[in-house]
Coordinates of C-alpha atoms in Angstrom, one line a residue:
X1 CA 160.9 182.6 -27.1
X2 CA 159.2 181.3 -23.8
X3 CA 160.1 178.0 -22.8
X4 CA 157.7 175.5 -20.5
X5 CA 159.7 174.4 -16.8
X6 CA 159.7 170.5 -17.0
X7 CA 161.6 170.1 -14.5
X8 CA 158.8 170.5 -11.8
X9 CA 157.5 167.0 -10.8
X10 CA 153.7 166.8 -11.4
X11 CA 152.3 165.7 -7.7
X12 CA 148.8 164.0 -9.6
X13 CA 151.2 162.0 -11.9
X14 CA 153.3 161.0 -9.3
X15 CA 150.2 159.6 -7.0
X16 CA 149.0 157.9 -10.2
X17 CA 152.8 156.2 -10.3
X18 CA 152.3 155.3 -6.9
X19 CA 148.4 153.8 -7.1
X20 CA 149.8 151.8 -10.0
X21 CA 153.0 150.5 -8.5
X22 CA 150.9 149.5 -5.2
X23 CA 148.2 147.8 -7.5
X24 CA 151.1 145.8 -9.7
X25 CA 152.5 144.7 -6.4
X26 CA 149.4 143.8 -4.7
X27 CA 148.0 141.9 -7.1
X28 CA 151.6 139.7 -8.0
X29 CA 151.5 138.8 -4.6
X30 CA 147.5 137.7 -4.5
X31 CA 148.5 136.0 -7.8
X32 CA 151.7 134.0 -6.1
X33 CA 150.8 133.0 -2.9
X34 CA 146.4 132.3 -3.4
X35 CA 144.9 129.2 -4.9
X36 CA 142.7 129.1 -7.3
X37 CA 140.0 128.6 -5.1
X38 CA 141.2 131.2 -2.6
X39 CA 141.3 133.4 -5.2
X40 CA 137.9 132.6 -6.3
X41 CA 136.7 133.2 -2.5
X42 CA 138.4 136.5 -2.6
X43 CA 135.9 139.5 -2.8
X44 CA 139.0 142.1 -3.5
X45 CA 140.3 140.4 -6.7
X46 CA 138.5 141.1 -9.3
X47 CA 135.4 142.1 -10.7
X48 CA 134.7 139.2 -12.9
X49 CA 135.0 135.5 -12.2
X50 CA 137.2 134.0 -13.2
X51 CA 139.6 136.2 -11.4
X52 CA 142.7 137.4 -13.5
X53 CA 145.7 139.3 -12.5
X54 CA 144.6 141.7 -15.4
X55 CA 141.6 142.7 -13.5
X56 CA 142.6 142.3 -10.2
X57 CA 145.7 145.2 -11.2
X58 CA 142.5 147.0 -13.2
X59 CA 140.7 147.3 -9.9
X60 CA 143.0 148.4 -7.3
X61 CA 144.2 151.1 -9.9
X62 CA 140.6 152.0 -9.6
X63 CA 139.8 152.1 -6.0
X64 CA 143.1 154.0 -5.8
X65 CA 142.3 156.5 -7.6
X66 CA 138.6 156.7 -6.4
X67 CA 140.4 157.3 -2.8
X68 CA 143.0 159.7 -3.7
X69 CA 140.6 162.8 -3.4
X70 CA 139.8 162.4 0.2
X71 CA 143.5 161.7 0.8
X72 CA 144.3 164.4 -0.9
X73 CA 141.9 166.4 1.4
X74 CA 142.9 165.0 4.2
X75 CA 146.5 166.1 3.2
X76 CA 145.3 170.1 2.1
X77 CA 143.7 170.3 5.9
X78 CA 146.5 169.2 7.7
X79 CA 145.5 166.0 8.9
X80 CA 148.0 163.9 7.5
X81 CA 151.6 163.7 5.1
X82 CA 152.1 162.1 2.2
X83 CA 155.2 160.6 1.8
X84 CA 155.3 159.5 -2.2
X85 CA 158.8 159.2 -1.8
X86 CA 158.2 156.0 0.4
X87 CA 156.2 154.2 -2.1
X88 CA 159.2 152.7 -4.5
X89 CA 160.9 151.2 -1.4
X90 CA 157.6 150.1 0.0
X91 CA 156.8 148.2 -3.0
X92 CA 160.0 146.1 -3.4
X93 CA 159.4 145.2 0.0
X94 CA 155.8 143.9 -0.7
X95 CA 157.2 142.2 -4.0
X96 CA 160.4 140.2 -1.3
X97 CA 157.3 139.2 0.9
X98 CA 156.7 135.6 1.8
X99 CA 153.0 134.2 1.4
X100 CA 152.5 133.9 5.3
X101 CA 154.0 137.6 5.8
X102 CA 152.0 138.9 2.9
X103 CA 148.6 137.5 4.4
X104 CA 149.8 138.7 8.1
X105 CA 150.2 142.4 6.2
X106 CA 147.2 142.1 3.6
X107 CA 144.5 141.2 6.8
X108 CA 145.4 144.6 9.2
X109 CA 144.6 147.0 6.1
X110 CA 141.7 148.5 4.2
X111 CA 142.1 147.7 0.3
X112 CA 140.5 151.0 -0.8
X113 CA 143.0 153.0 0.0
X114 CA 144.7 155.3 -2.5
X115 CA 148.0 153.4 -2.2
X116 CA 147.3 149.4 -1.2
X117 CA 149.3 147.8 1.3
X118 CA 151.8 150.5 1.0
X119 CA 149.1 152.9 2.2
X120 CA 150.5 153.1 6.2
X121 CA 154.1 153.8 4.6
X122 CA 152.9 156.6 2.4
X123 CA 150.1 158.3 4.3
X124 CA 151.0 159.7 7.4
X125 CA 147.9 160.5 10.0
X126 CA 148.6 163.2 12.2
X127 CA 145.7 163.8 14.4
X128 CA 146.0 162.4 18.3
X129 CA 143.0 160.8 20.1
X130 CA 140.2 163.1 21.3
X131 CA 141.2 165.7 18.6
X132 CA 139.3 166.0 15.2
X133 CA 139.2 163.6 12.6
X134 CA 136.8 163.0 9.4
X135 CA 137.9 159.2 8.9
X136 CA 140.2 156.4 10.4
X137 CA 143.0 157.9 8.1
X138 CA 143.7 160.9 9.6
X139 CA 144.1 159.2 13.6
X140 CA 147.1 157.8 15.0
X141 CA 145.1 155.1 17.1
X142 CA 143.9 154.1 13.5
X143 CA 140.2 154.6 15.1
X144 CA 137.8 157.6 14.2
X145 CA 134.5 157.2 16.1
X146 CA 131.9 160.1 16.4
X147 CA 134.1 162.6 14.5
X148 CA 137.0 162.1 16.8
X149 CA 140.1 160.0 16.9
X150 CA 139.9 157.3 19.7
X151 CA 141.7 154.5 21.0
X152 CA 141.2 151.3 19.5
X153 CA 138.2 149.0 21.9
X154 CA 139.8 146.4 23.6
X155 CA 138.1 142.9 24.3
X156 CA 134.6 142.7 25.7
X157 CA 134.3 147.0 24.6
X158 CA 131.5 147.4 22.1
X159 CA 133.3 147.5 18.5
X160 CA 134.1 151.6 17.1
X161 CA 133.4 151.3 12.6
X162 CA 137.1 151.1 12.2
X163 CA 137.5 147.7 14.3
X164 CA 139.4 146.7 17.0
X165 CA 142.6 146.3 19.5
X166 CA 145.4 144.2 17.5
X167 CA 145.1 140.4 18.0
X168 CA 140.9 141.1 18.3
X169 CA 137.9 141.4 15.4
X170 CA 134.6 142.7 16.0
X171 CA 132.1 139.9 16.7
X172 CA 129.2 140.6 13.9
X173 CA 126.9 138.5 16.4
X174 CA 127.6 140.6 19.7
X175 CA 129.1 143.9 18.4
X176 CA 132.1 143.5 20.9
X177 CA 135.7 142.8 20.4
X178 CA 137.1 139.0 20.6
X179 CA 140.0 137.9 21.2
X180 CA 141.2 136.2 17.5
X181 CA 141.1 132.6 18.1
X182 CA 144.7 130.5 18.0
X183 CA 145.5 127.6 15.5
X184 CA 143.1 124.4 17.1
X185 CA 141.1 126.7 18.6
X186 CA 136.8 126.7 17.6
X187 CA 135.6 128.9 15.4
X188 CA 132.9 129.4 12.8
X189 CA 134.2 131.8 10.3
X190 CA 137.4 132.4 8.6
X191 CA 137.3 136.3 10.3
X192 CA 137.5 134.4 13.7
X193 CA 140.9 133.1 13.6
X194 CA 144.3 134.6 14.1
X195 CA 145.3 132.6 10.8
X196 CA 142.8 134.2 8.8
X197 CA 141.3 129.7 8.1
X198 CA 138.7 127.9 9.8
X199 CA 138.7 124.9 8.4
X200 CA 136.1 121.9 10.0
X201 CA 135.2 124.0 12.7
X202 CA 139.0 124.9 13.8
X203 CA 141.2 127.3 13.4
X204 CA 144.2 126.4 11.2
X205 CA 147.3 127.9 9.8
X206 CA 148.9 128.9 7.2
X207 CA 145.2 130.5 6.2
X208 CA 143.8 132.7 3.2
X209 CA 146.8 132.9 0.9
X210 CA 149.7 132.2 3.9
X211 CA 151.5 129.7 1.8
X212 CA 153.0 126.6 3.1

């Protein structure tokens, strides 16, 4: 009689474990710490308005797996690790976050990444600047620009598509990198400000979903 090994780990369920864990988490956290109206202003909460919690978990699980092919390519070409085994830890520490650490984390990442704010834990890029690269995943400097990984452009450097320096945000009206504006500071847009809230023209804290 021939028996089945099922002791072998299946790697796609275990990615799937992860998107979902990373999407649960995510969305608690969005669900805690953002009003009902920051929630409402929220364009990565759900696709239907109301927002829930339902759909918000229903969409991330989505874009996760939509992304985990060209992670998973990115992985089979040697341009970065995937570290699954991260993701369990990872998540318990997004689920202890407090609202103004959870908005510090949530602004600095892309949401469509296979594995959500967990996503720098669990993917690991491997390429070095000036080497080949095929998007912002695979580069150390966090920057792909031409087909190559680069430095991130500092302030007053025209902007590369992955953004800019820490502490700076790609001016959509000059296509250079500004400084992020501090708390009391002008500002016209909520992007503008190191707190994430421009509120009657200045910046304030704690911002989009920071708490109290």
């Amino acid at each position: 009689m021939l028996f089945a090994c099922g002791d072998d780990p299946d790697p796609d369920a275990a990615k799937d474990a992860a998107i979902d864990a990373n999407a649960k988490a995510l969305c608690e956290r969005i669900f805690s710490c953002c009003s009902e109206a920051e929630l409402a202003d929220l364009s990565f909460v759900d696709v239907r308005s109301p927002p829930t919690q339902e759909g918000c978990v229903a969409l991330h699980q989505k874009n996760g797996r939509d992304y985990k092919p060209p992670t998973d390519e990115a992985v089979a070409k040697g341009r970065v690790a995937l570290h699954l085994e991260r993701s369990d830890a990872c998540v318990a520490e997004v689920r202890a976050l407090s609202c103004s650490a959870f908005h510090a984390r949530l602004v600095r990442l892309h949401l469509g990444d296979a594995y959500g704010l967990c996503n720098p834990a669990i993917v690991e890029p491997l390429v070095a600047d000036g080497a080949e690269c095929a998007s912002y995943l695979d580069c150390k400097s966090g920057s792909c620009e031409g087909g190559a990984c680069r430095p991130f452009p500092a302030a007053g450097e025209p902007c590369a598509p992955d953004g800019c320096a820490a502490g700076m945000r790609c001016n959509p009206d000059t296509a250079v990198c500004d400084e992020l504006v501090a708390k009391g500071g002008d500002c016209t847009s909520d992007e503008a400000c190191a707190s994430g809230a421009c509120r009657a023209g200045k910046c304030a804290t704690p911002g989009r979903c920071g708490g109290g």
